[in-house]
Amino acid sequence: MSADAEDAGRRTTAGSGGTEPSADAGVGAGPDAGSGAGVGHGASAGAGPRGADAGTGAGAVAGDWPLWEVFVRSRRGLSHVHAGSLHAPDAAMALRNARDLYTRRQEGVSVWVVPSTAVTASSPDEKDPFFAPAADKPYRHPTFYELPEGVRNL
Amino acid sequence: MPETIIERGSRSGAESGSGPRTGTGAPAAAAQAAATPGTAPETAFEAKIAADERIEPRDWMPDAYRATLVRQIAQHAHSEIIGMQPEANWLTRAPSLRRKAILLAKVQDEAGHGLYLYSAAETLGTGRDELLDKLHAGRQKYSSIFNYPTLTWADVGAIGWLVDGAAIINQVPLCRCSYGPYARAMVRICKEESFHQRQGYELLHTLAHGTPEQHAMAQDAIDRWWWPSLMMFGPPDDESAHSAQSMAWKIKRHSNDELRQRFVDICVPQAEILGLTLPDPDLKWNEDRGQHDFGAIDWSEFKEVLRGNGPCNEQRIGRRRQAHEDGAWVRDAAAAYAAKRALGAAGPGEAAA
């Protein structure tokens, strides 16, 4: 999709009307992609009802559901890896939405969801000083050490 | 799969101390204003771009870079969810259970792609609700290709082969886009798109090798979708307003015309195998260029559709608004349930304390 498409003028209301056969199954009504618990639900769930539930609990952000970070274990023996994020009203829905959004092709055997607000991150501005202590300690790596000729299994 | 969680800090309390962003990007803007007097952050930004490193959400970035990305990612996200409509139009009339299951999976993927992209846009400080509001108000665009109708079942095949095919050509280079979250979303999307394209091609191949009526239906779909698909790459390079800056920022890696040419060269042999004809009398192999020449694109049609005068503009945005409004009670109910559960959980705890 080209970014340039936005350039030409604003919309007018002069559309000639759809010539498409109007189907009974709109986007919102499909058994799977529709307004149930699938991804489709998440897609249309963008703006929570403004005002009305802006102040409700569960960490609701004004106009939108809280954000959750999703971690997926792709198979046994591997750790959970960050896959992305999503909005959901609570943890149970976040888990269901994560299943539909990030494991549609058997990408995972286990999923974690974590409120985004619970993540504390280092700041890129402090990157250098923050990680600097490790920079001058090459002796922490085995390659730092010179071994005499002929030494084996070390 | 995205590798790190670094960018997620951008929306955590860690950055602004005020919890998730509320949609204006204010904390980032303030940080940027504070950083502007010294040129250090700008130099660091330019150096990262020059070194082909990725920009991550909490890095300093020019306002215009941020705005360009929000505009492009939002438009891309909107295209994914508006793009569900022309195909969903055929869900209940798919000719077999197999085709129906495939189409359902594809339409569901498009919703997922929209969500990946809204998430990427949100790392730039613009909330999803704000972006949807702008879409519904007509203040942000979606790809004009989705303003064309799906008149027959063969159109589902044409969309898969040509529209998703063109999208893949556009999107593969975006996997190397300079903005990390956008690039990572595109990696995931591109993996899933190839199923979309193949199912369309298979569908068309089946029709093209069926009865004469089925063959004619497939040809008619190609006749209608070919030119709009070429327009998906955007205006010619010399008329493309944002191209130069986006290329400099490595958001964009190839010019519109370059990608369009690549698409034509890929499609020609694929059309031959389908046994279908691309509707362009000027389309022919140019030995000197080592590429196909093709006929002039009717850019006046492109501009008209962008202006809102395409066959389905009103219908698409109208249905999107309606779906959003019709879903309000679900969002209300989910929020109310979550609030009630949260209260229930807090209640006994407080009593005990």
Short mmCIF file of C-alpha atoms in Angstrom, two decimals:
data_model
loop_
_atom_site.label_atom_id
_atom_site.label_comp_id
_atom_site.label_asym_id
_atom_site.label_seq_id
_atom_site.Cartn_x
_atom_site.Cartn_y
_atom_site.Cartn_z
CA MET A 1 0.00 0.00 0.00
CA SER A 2 1.68 3.16 -1.04
CA ALA A 3 2.01 5.97 1.37
CA ASP A 4 1.28 8.30 -1.47
CA ALA A 5 -2.30 7.28 -1.72
CA GLU A 6 -3.20 9.77 0.92
CA ASP A 7 -2.20 12.72 -1.13
CA ALA A 8 -4.95 13.13 -3.57
CA GLY A 9 -7.69 15.19 -2.13
CA ARG A 10 -10.16 14.55 0.55
CA ARG A 11 -13.10 12.25 0.24
CA THR A 12 -16.26 13.57 -1.24
CA THR A 13 -19.67 12.05 -0.96
CA ALA A 14 -20.16 11.51 -4.65
CA GLY A 15 -19.62 7.76 -4.67
CA SER A 16 -21.61 6.05 -7.33
CA GLY A 17 -22.86 3.46 -4.91
CA GLY A 18 -21.83 -0.14 -4.69
CA THR A 19 -22.51 -2.38 -7.59
CA GLU A 20 -21.38 -5.30 -5.50
CA PRO A 21 -23.96 -7.95 -4.82
CA SER A 22 -24.82 -7.23 -1.27
CA ALA A 23 -24.13 -10.28 0.75
CA ASP A 24 -25.69 -11.31 3.96
CA ALA A 25 -22.31 -12.01 5.46
CA GLY A 26 -20.73 -8.74 6.30
CA VAL A 27 -17.39 -8.58 7.99
CA GLY A 28 -19.04 -8.51 11.31
CA ALA A 29 -21.20 -11.57 10.88
CA GLY A 30 -19.02 -14.42 9.74
CA PRO A 31 -18.98 -17.43 11.98
CA ASP A 32 -15.23 -17.15 12.41
CA ALA A 33 -13.97 -13.77 11.36
CA GLY A 34 -16.88 -12.03 12.87
CA SER A 35 -17.86 -10.39 16.04
CA GLY A 36 -17.33 -13.34 18.30
CA ALA A 37 -14.18 -14.05 20.18
CA GLY A 38 -11.95 -14.13 17.14
CA VAL A 39 -9.42 -11.77 15.78
CA GLY A 40 -12.21 -9.97 14.04
CA HIS A 41 -13.53 -8.98 17.38
CA GLY A 42 -10.27 -7.48 18.36
CA ALA A 43 -10.10 -5.57 15.13
CA SER A 44 -13.36 -3.82 15.64
CA ALA A 45 -12.76 -3.36 19.29
CA GLY A 46 -10.50 -0.40 18.86
CA ALA A 47 -12.17 2.42 20.62
CA GLY A 48 -13.92 1.44 23.73
CA PRO A 49 -17.04 3.44 24.21
CA ARG A 50 -15.74 6.92 24.83
CA GLY A 51 -16.54 8.41 28.13
CA ALA A 52 -18.85 5.71 29.29
CA ASP A 53 -16.25 3.23 30.40
CA ALA A 54 -13.25 5.46 30.41
CA GLY A 55 -13.22 5.40 34.15
CA THR A 56 -14.02 1.77 34.73
CA GLY A 57 -11.56 -0.37 36.57
CA ALA A 58 -9.24 -3.01 35.22
CA GLY A 59 -6.78 -0.36 34.24
CA ALA A 60 -8.97 0.90 31.43
CA VAL A 61 -7.31 3.65 29.47
CA ALA A 62 -9.51 6.47 28.29
CA GLY A 63 -11.36 5.27 25.24
CA ASP A 64 -9.43 2.07 24.79
CA TRP A 65 -8.80 -1.23 26.50
CA PRO A 66 -5.49 -1.76 28.31
CA LEU A 67 -2.52 -2.95 26.36
CA TRP A 68 -1.00 -6.40 26.96
CA GLU A 69 2.33 -7.79 25.87
CA VAL A 70 2.19 -11.29 24.45
CA PHE A 71 4.92 -13.92 24.90
CA VAL A 72 4.78 -17.21 23.02
CA ARG A 73 6.68 -20.45 23.65
CA SER A 74 6.97 -21.88 20.17
CA ARG A 75 7.74 -25.40 21.36
CA ARG A 76 8.76 -27.30 24.43
CA GLY A 77 12.33 -26.71 25.44
CA LEU A 78 12.37 -23.09 24.29
CA SER A 79 11.65 -20.00 26.36
CA HIS A 80 8.74 -17.65 25.79
CA VAL A 81 9.59 -14.93 23.29
CA HIS A 82 7.89 -11.59 22.86
CA ALA A 83 5.48 -11.81 19.93
CA GLY A 84 3.65 -8.49 20.03
CA SER A 85 0.92 -6.69 21.87
CA LEU A 86 -2.84 -6.34 21.87
CA HIS A 87 -5.72 -4.63 23.62
CA ALA A 88 -8.14 -6.53 25.83
CA PRO A 89 -10.43 -5.66 28.72
CA ASP A 90 -8.96 -8.25 31.07
CA ALA A 91 -6.35 -10.99 31.32
CA ALA A 92 -8.65 -13.81 30.27
CA MET A 93 -9.70 -11.99 27.10
CA ALA A 94 -6.11 -10.97 26.46
CA LEU A 95 -5.16 -14.64 26.53
CA ARG A 96 -7.92 -15.62 24.12
CA ASN A 97 -7.13 -12.75 21.77
CA ALA A 98 -3.44 -13.65 21.91
CA ARG A 99 -4.29 -17.20 20.91
CA ASP A 100 -6.24 -15.94 17.91
CA LEU A 101 -3.80 -13.23 16.95
CA TYR A 102 -0.41 -14.86 17.42
CA THR A 103 -0.94 -18.62 17.13
CA ARG A 104 -3.21 -19.08 14.13
CA ARG A 105 -0.64 -21.41 12.58
CA GLN A 106 0.47 -23.46 15.53
CA GLU A 107 3.18 -20.96 16.41
CA GLY A 108 2.95 -21.76 20.07
CA VAL A 109 2.35 -24.33 22.80
CA SER A 110 2.09 -21.78 25.60
CA VAL A 111 1.22 -18.10 25.83
CA TRP A 112 1.81 -15.43 28.49
CA VAL A 113 0.07 -12.08 28.58
CA VAL A 114 1.46 -9.27 30.72
CA PRO A 115 0.01 -5.81 31.24
CA SER A 116 2.22 -3.42 29.28
CA THR A 117 2.30 -1.08 32.24
CA ALA A 118 4.07 -3.80 34.21
CA VAL A 119 7.12 -3.68 31.97
CA THR A 120 9.99 -1.53 33.18
CA ALA A 121 12.54 -0.82 30.51
CA SER A 122 15.98 0.73 30.42
CA SER A 123 16.15 4.06 28.66
CA PRO A 124 17.96 4.39 25.34
CA ASP A 125 19.34 7.73 26.59
CA GLU A 126 21.21 5.94 29.31
CA LYS A 127 22.26 3.14 27.05
CA ASP A 128 25.97 3.87 27.17
CA PRO A 129 26.43 4.41 30.90
CA PHE A 130 23.92 1.69 31.72
CA PHE A 131 25.74 -1.01 29.81
CA ALA A 132 29.23 0.46 30.08
CA PRO A 133 30.35 -1.60 33.09
CA ALA A 134 30.49 -4.68 30.86
CA ALA A 135 32.53 -2.98 28.18
CA ASP A 136 35.95 -3.04 29.85
CA LYS A 137 35.85 -6.58 31.18
CA PRO A 138 36.99 -8.72 28.29
CA TYR A 139 38.40 -11.16 30.86
CA ARG A 140 34.83 -12.39 31.29
CA HIS A 141 35.15 -14.12 27.95
CA PRO A 142 37.12 -17.32 27.47
CA THR A 143 38.78 -15.89 24.37
CA PHE A 144 40.61 -13.41 26.63
CA TYR A 145 43.03 -16.08 27.79
CA GLU A 146 46.06 -17.34 25.96
CA LEU A 147 46.69 -21.02 26.27
CA PRO A 148 50.04 -22.71 25.92
CA GLU A 149 50.59 -24.84 22.84
CA GLY A 150 49.29 -28.33 23.09
CA VAL A 151 46.77 -27.85 25.86
CA ARG A 152 43.61 -29.82 25.15
CA ASN A 153 40.10 -30.08 26.58
CA LEU A 154 40.27 -26.61 28.13
CA MET B 1 8.82 -13.51 15.29
CA PRO B 2 9.97 -10.24 16.82
CA GLU B 3 13.10 -10.84 18.82
CA THR B 4 13.19 -8.33 21.59
CA ILE B 5 10.93 -6.65 24.01
CA ILE B 6 12.88 -3.46 24.06
CA GLU B 7 10.31 -1.36 22.29
CA ARG B 8 7.59 -2.36 24.66
CA GLY B 9 9.08 -0.16 27.26
CA SER B 10 7.96 2.72 25.14
CA ARG B 11 4.44 2.29 26.21
CA SER B 12 5.08 1.30 29.74
CA GLY B 13 5.25 3.56 32.68
CA ALA B 14 8.99 3.48 32.32
CA GLU B 15 9.07 6.18 29.72
CA SER B 16 6.81 8.93 30.83
CA GLY B 17 5.92 7.81 34.27
CA SER B 18 2.30 8.22 33.35
CA GLY B 19 1.30 4.81 32.14
CA PRO B 20 0.28 3.89 28.62
CA ARG B 21 0.14 6.69 26.17
CA THR B 22 -3.09 8.42 25.70
CA GLY B 23 -2.78 8.95 22.03
CA THR B 24 -1.13 12.30 21.50
CA GLY B 25 2.47 11.33 21.69
CA ALA B 26 2.90 14.17 24.12
CA PRO B 27 5.64 12.60 26.24
CA ALA B 28 7.72 11.83 23.22
CA ALA B 29 7.13 15.27 21.78
CA ALA B 30 8.20 16.88 25.00
CA ALA B 31 11.33 14.76 25.15
CA GLN B 32 12.07 15.73 21.60
CA ALA B 33 11.60 19.43 22.23
CA ALA B 34 13.96 19.19 25.16
CA ALA B 35 16.49 17.37 23.05
CA THR B 36 16.42 19.71 20.08
CA PRO B 37 18.76 22.48 21.26
CA GLY B 38 21.72 20.15 21.15
CA THR B 39 22.08 18.44 17.80
CA ALA B 40 23.34 15.24 19.39
CA PRO B 41 20.10 13.25 19.16
CA GLU B 42 19.60 14.20 15.55
CA THR B 43 23.14 13.19 14.74
CA ALA B 44 22.63 9.89 16.51
CA PHE B 45 19.43 9.32 14.54
CA GLU B 46 21.10 10.07 11.22
CA ALA B 47 24.02 7.82 12.13
CA LYS B 48 21.69 4.91 12.89
CA ILE B 49 19.90 5.37 9.57
CA ALA B 50 23.20 5.58 7.72
CA ALA B 51 24.46 2.42 9.40
CA ASP B 52 21.25 0.59 8.47
CA GLU B 53 20.39 0.14 12.11
CA ARG B 54 16.77 0.08 13.19
CA ILE B 55 15.11 2.97 14.96
CA GLU B 56 13.21 1.75 18.02
CA PRO B 57 10.25 3.50 19.66
CA ARG B 58 12.10 5.10 22.53
CA ASP B 59 14.85 6.52 20.35
CA TRP B 60 14.80 10.18 19.48
CA MET B 61 13.40 10.71 16.01
CA PRO B 62 12.46 13.79 13.96
CA ASP B 63 8.80 14.82 14.21
CA ALA B 64 8.40 14.42 10.48
CA TYR B 65 9.77 10.85 10.58
CA ARG B 66 7.29 9.98 13.30
CA ALA B 67 4.41 11.64 11.44
CA THR B 68 5.30 9.93 8.17
CA LEU B 69 5.37 6.55 9.85
CA VAL B 70 2.07 7.07 11.66
CA ARG B 71 0.46 8.13 8.39
CA GLN B 72 1.84 5.20 6.43
CA ILE B 73 1.32 2.51 9.07
CA ALA B 74 -2.21 3.74 9.82
CA GLN B 75 -3.08 3.72 6.15
CA HIS B 76 -1.65 0.25 5.87
CA ALA B 77 -3.61 -0.98 8.91
CA HIS B 78 -6.83 0.57 7.61
CA SER B 79 -6.26 -1.15 4.27
CA GLU B 80 -6.05 -4.51 5.98
CA ILE B 81 -9.34 -4.18 7.79
CA ILE B 82 -11.23 -2.47 4.96
CA GLY B 83 -9.79 -5.19 2.72
CA MET B 84 -11.77 -7.76 4.68
CA GLN B 85 -14.99 -6.48 3.13
CA PRO B 86 -14.72 -7.28 -0.58
CA GLU B 87 -13.78 -10.87 0.18
CA ALA B 88 -16.11 -11.35 3.12
CA ASN B 89 -18.79 -10.49 0.59
CA TRP B 90 -18.34 -14.02 -0.80
CA LEU B 91 -18.01 -16.02 2.40
CA THR B 92 -21.53 -17.34 2.43
CA ARG B 93 -21.46 -18.12 -1.26
CA ALA B 94 -18.16 -19.95 -1.52
CA PRO B 95 -18.65 -22.90 -3.88
CA SER B 96 -17.37 -25.55 -1.48
CA LEU B 97 -16.61 -26.06 2.18
CA ARG B 98 -12.91 -26.18 1.33
CA ARG B 99 -13.04 -22.79 -0.38
CA LYS B 100 -15.12 -21.36 2.41
CA ALA B 101 -12.70 -22.49 5.11
CA ILE B 102 -9.79 -21.03 3.12
CA LEU B 103 -11.56 -17.72 2.62
CA LEU B 104 -12.49 -17.50 6.28
CA ALA B 105 -8.88 -18.08 7.25
CA LYS B 106 -7.73 -15.41 4.83
CA VAL B 107 -10.22 -12.80 6.01
CA GLN B 108 -9.26 -13.59 9.59
CA ASP B 109 -5.61 -13.09 8.66
CA GLU B 110 -6.42 -9.65 7.29
CA ALA B 111 -7.92 -8.69 10.64
CA GLY B 112 -4.77 -9.96 12.32
CA HIS B 113 -2.58 -7.96 9.95
CA GLY B 114 -4.56 -4.86 10.81
CA LEU B 115 -3.92 -5.50 14.51
CA TYR B 116 -0.17 -6.05 14.06
CA LEU B 117 -0.01 -2.74 12.25
CA TYR B 118 -2.15 -0.79 14.72
CA SER B 119 0.20 -2.09 17.41
CA ALA B 120 3.19 -0.83 15.45
CA ALA B 121 1.52 2.57 15.04
CA GLU B 122 0.82 2.69 18.75
CA THR B 123 4.52 2.45 19.55
CA LEU B 124 4.75 5.90 17.96
CA GLY B 125 2.36 7.35 20.49
CA THR B 126 -0.89 7.33 18.54
CA GLY B 127 -3.67 5.20 20.01
CA ARG B 128 -5.65 2.72 18.00
CA ASP B 129 -8.94 4.39 18.87
CA GLU B 130 -7.64 7.67 17.51
CA LEU B 131 -6.61 6.02 14.25
CA LEU B 132 -9.98 4.31 13.87
CA ASP B 133 -11.74 7.61 14.52
CA LYS B 134 -9.73 9.18 11.73
CA LEU B 135 -10.56 6.34 9.37
CA HIS B 136 -14.26 6.59 10.19
CA ALA B 137 -14.20 10.36 9.71
CA GLY B 138 -12.47 10.00 6.35
CA ARG B 139 -9.38 11.81 7.59
CA GLN B 140 -7.08 8.87 6.95
CA LYS B 141 -7.00 6.78 3.80
CA TYR B 142 -6.87 3.13 2.97
CA SER B 143 -5.65 1.58 -0.25
CA SER B 144 -7.95 2.61 -3.07
CA ILE B 145 -7.94 -0.92 -4.48
CA PHE B 146 -10.59 -1.89 -1.93
CA ASN B 147 -13.05 0.57 -3.40
CA TYR B 148 -13.63 -1.79 -6.30
CA PRO B 149 -16.44 -4.34 -6.06
CA THR B 150 -16.15 -8.13 -6.02
CA LEU B 151 -18.76 -8.95 -8.62
CA THR B 152 -18.15 -12.68 -9.05
CA TRP B 153 -16.53 -15.56 -7.22
CA ALA B 154 -13.57 -15.29 -9.58
CA ASP B 155 -12.84 -11.87 -8.06
CA VAL B 156 -11.80 -13.65 -4.87
CA GLY B 157 -9.13 -15.38 -6.94
CA ALA B 158 -8.09 -12.18 -8.68
CA ILE B 159 -7.72 -10.39 -5.36
CA GLY B 160 -5.55 -13.19 -4.00
CA TRP B 161 -3.32 -13.41 -7.03
CA LEU B 162 -3.08 -9.77 -8.11
CA VAL B 163 -3.97 -7.61 -5.11
CA ASP B 164 -2.14 -9.71 -2.54
CA GLY B 165 0.60 -10.28 -5.09
CA ALA B 166 1.09 -6.54 -5.49
CA ALA B 167 0.90 -6.11 -1.72
CA ILE B 168 3.68 -8.67 -1.27
CA ILE B 169 5.92 -6.83 -3.74
CA ASN B 170 5.27 -3.63 -1.79
CA GLN B 171 5.66 -5.26 1.59
CA VAL B 172 8.74 -7.44 1.28
CA PRO B 173 11.06 -4.40 1.20
CA LEU B 174 9.20 -3.01 4.22
CA CYS B 175 10.57 -5.92 6.24
CA ARG B 176 13.83 -3.92 6.12
CA CYS B 177 12.19 -0.61 6.93
CA SER B 178 14.23 1.56 9.29
CA TYR B 179 11.53 1.58 11.96
CA GLY B 180 11.83 -1.63 13.99
CA PRO B 181 8.22 -2.32 15.01
CA TYR B 182 6.93 -1.72 11.47
CA ALA B 183 9.60 -3.97 9.99
CA ARG B 184 8.81 -6.74 12.48
CA ALA B 185 5.07 -6.51 11.77
CA MET B 186 5.84 -6.79 8.08
CA VAL B 187 7.93 -9.93 8.55
CA ARG B 188 4.97 -11.63 10.16
CA ILE B 189 2.54 -10.32 7.56
CA CYS B 190 4.66 -11.35 4.60
CA LYS B 191 4.89 -14.90 5.91
CA GLU B 192 1.12 -15.09 5.97
CA GLU B 193 0.50 -13.29 2.69
CA SER B 194 2.00 -15.97 0.54
CA PHE B 195 -0.82 -18.34 1.46
CA HIS B 196 -3.24 -15.60 0.37
CA GLN B 197 -1.64 -15.26 -3.00
CA ARG B 198 -1.41 -18.98 -3.64
CA GLN B 199 -5.01 -19.71 -2.76
CA GLY B 200 -6.07 -17.00 -5.23
CA TYR B 201 -3.86 -18.39 -7.94
CA GLU B 202 -5.12 -21.91 -7.36
CA LEU B 203 -8.71 -20.69 -7.44
CA LEU B 204 -8.16 -18.90 -10.76
CA HIS B 205 -6.31 -21.87 -12.21
CA THR B 206 -9.22 -24.14 -11.34
CA LEU B 207 -11.72 -21.78 -12.95
CA ALA B 208 -9.53 -21.18 -16.00
CA HIS B 209 -9.38 -24.93 -16.59
CA GLY B 210 -13.07 -25.52 -15.93
CA THR B 211 -16.04 -24.93 -18.18
CA PRO B 212 -15.96 -22.16 -20.83
CA GLU B 213 -18.22 -20.12 -18.56
CA GLN B 214 -15.82 -20.52 -15.65
CA HIS B 215 -12.88 -19.59 -17.84
CA ALA B 216 -14.72 -16.49 -19.02
CA MET B 217 -15.52 -15.55 -15.43
CA ALA B 218 -11.84 -15.81 -14.49
CA GLN B 219 -10.81 -13.73 -17.50
CA ASP B 220 -13.39 -11.08 -16.67
CA ALA B 221 -12.04 -10.82 -13.13
CA ILE B 222 -8.49 -10.36 -14.43
CA ASP B 223 -9.71 -7.76 -16.91
CA ARG B 224 -11.20 -5.71 -14.09
CA TRP B 225 -8.48 -6.14 -11.44
CA TRP B 226 -5.30 -5.84 -13.51
CA TRP B 227 -5.13 -2.06 -13.90
CA PRO B 228 -6.25 -1.18 -10.37
CA SER B 229 -3.56 -3.61 -9.11
CA LEU B 230 -0.90 -1.71 -11.04
CA MET B 231 -2.15 1.49 -9.41
CA MET B 232 -1.51 -0.01 -5.97
CA PHE B 233 2.16 0.92 -6.31
CA GLY B 234 1.23 4.58 -6.19
CA PRO B 235 1.82 7.46 -8.60
CA PRO B 236 4.76 7.52 -11.01
CA ASP B 237 8.05 8.39 -9.35
CA ASP B 238 8.15 11.95 -10.65
CA GLU B 239 4.75 12.68 -9.11
CA SER B 240 5.18 10.89 -5.83
CA ALA B 241 5.18 13.48 -3.09
CA HIS B 242 6.69 11.53 -0.22
CA SER B 243 9.02 9.16 -2.00
CA ALA B 244 12.31 11.04 -1.81
CA GLN B 245 12.17 11.69 1.93
CA SER B 246 10.92 8.19 2.70
CA MET B 247 13.76 6.71 0.69
CA ALA B 248 16.27 8.90 2.53
CA TRP B 249 14.87 7.67 5.83
CA LYS B 250 14.93 4.09 4.58
CA ILE B 251 11.25 3.69 5.31
CA LYS B 252 10.91 3.00 1.63
CA ARG B 253 13.54 1.01 -0.22
CA HIS B 254 12.42 1.01 -3.84
CA SER B 255 10.57 3.50 -6.01
CA ASN B 256 6.93 3.03 -7.03
CA ASP B 257 7.81 2.49 -10.67
CA GLU B 258 10.55 0.01 -9.84
CA LEU B 259 8.16 -2.15 -7.80
CA ARG B 260 5.43 -1.86 -10.42
CA GLN B 261 7.83 -3.10 -13.09
CA ARG B 262 8.85 -6.01 -10.88
CA PHE B 263 5.18 -6.94 -10.42
CA VAL B 264 4.46 -6.88 -14.17
CA ASP B 265 7.49 -9.04 -14.92
CA ILE B 266 6.41 -11.60 -12.33
CA CYS B 267 2.77 -11.69 -13.44
CA VAL B 268 3.24 -12.20 -17.16
CA PRO B 269 4.52 -15.80 -17.02
CA GLN B 270 2.07 -16.62 -14.22
CA ALA B 271 -0.82 -15.45 -16.42
CA GLU B 272 0.42 -17.67 -19.24
CA ILE B 273 0.31 -20.71 -16.97
CA LEU B 274 -3.20 -19.76 -15.91
CA GLY B 275 -4.19 -19.57 -19.55
CA LEU B 276 -5.55 -16.08 -18.99
CA THR B 277 -4.74 -12.84 -20.79
CA LEU B 278 -3.60 -9.66 -19.09
CA PRO B 279 -5.77 -6.88 -20.55
CA ASP B 280 -3.00 -4.73 -22.02
CA PRO B 281 -2.38 -4.74 -25.78
CA ASP B 282 0.92 -2.91 -25.24
CA LEU B 283 2.31 -5.54 -22.90
CA LYS B 284 5.38 -7.13 -24.48
CA TRP B 285 8.89 -8.27 -23.64
CA ASN B 286 11.56 -5.66 -24.26
CA GLU B 287 14.79 -7.43 -25.08
CA ASP B 288 16.94 -4.34 -24.57
CA ARG B 289 15.61 -3.54 -21.13
CA GLY B 290 15.25 -7.15 -20.10
CA GLN B 291 11.81 -6.20 -18.80
CA HIS B 292 8.27 -5.97 -20.09
CA ASP B 293 6.90 -2.80 -21.60
CA PHE B 294 3.36 -2.09 -20.60
CA GLY B 295 0.61 0.37 -21.49
CA ALA B 296 -0.13 3.73 -19.90
CA ILE B 297 -2.02 3.70 -16.63
CA ASP B 298 -5.15 5.83 -16.38
CA TRP B 299 -4.13 7.96 -13.43
CA SER B 300 -7.29 10.04 -13.66
CA GLU B 301 -9.20 6.94 -12.54
CA PHE B 302 -6.78 6.49 -9.64
CA LYS B 303 -7.28 10.08 -8.54
CA GLU B 304 -11.04 9.85 -8.83
CA VAL B 305 -11.16 6.76 -6.64
CA LEU B 306 -8.87 8.43 -4.10
CA ARG B 307 -11.18 11.44 -4.08
CA GLY B 308 -13.97 9.16 -2.97
CA ASN B 309 -15.57 8.58 -6.34
CA GLY B 310 -14.75 4.92 -6.73
CA PRO B 311 -17.49 2.34 -7.09
CA CYS B 312 -17.59 1.33 -3.41
CA ASN B 313 -16.04 4.13 -1.33
CA GLU B 314 -19.26 4.96 0.45
CA GLN B 315 -20.19 1.34 1.00
CA ARG B 316 -16.80 0.40 2.47
CA ILE B 317 -16.54 3.20 4.98
CA GLY B 318 -20.23 3.00 5.80
CA ARG B 319 -20.01 -0.67 6.64
CA ARG B 320 -16.85 -0.12 8.68
CA ARG B 321 -18.58 2.55 10.76
CA GLN B 322 -21.63 0.39 11.16
CA ALA B 323 -19.60 -2.63 12.26
CA HIS B 324 -17.86 -0.46 14.81
CA GLU B 325 -21.11 0.95 16.14
CA ASP B 326 -22.81 -2.44 16.15
CA GLY B 327 -19.92 -3.81 18.18
CA ALA B 328 -20.22 -1.13 20.86
CA TRP B 329 -22.36 -3.28 23.13
CA VAL B 330 -19.78 -6.06 23.03
CA ARG B 331 -17.05 -3.66 24.07
CA ASP B 332 -19.30 -2.21 26.75
CA ALA B 333 -20.12 -5.64 28.10
CA ALA B 334 -16.51 -6.78 28.12
CA ALA B 335 -15.38 -3.62 29.88
CA ALA B 336 -18.19 -3.87 32.44
CA TYR B 337 -17.38 -7.51 33.10
CA ALA B 338 -13.69 -6.74 33.52
CA ALA B 339 -14.48 -3.89 35.89
CA LYS B 340 -16.80 -6.07 37.95
CA ARG B 341 -14.23 -8.83 38.18
CA ALA B 342 -11.55 -6.34 39.17
CA LEU B 343 -13.78 -4.98 41.94
CA GLY B 344 -14.57 -8.49 43.10
CA ALA B 345 -10.90 -9.32 43.28
CA ALA B 346 -10.05 -6.11 45.13
CA GLY B 347 -12.96 -6.29 47.55
CA PRO B 348 -12.06 -9.24 49.79
CA GLY B 349 -8.43 -8.20 49.74
CA GLU B 350 -9.26 -4.80 51.16
CA ALA B 351 -11.58 -6.30 53.71
CA ALA B 352 -8.88 -8.62 54.90
CA ALA B 353 -6.29 -5.88 55.17
#
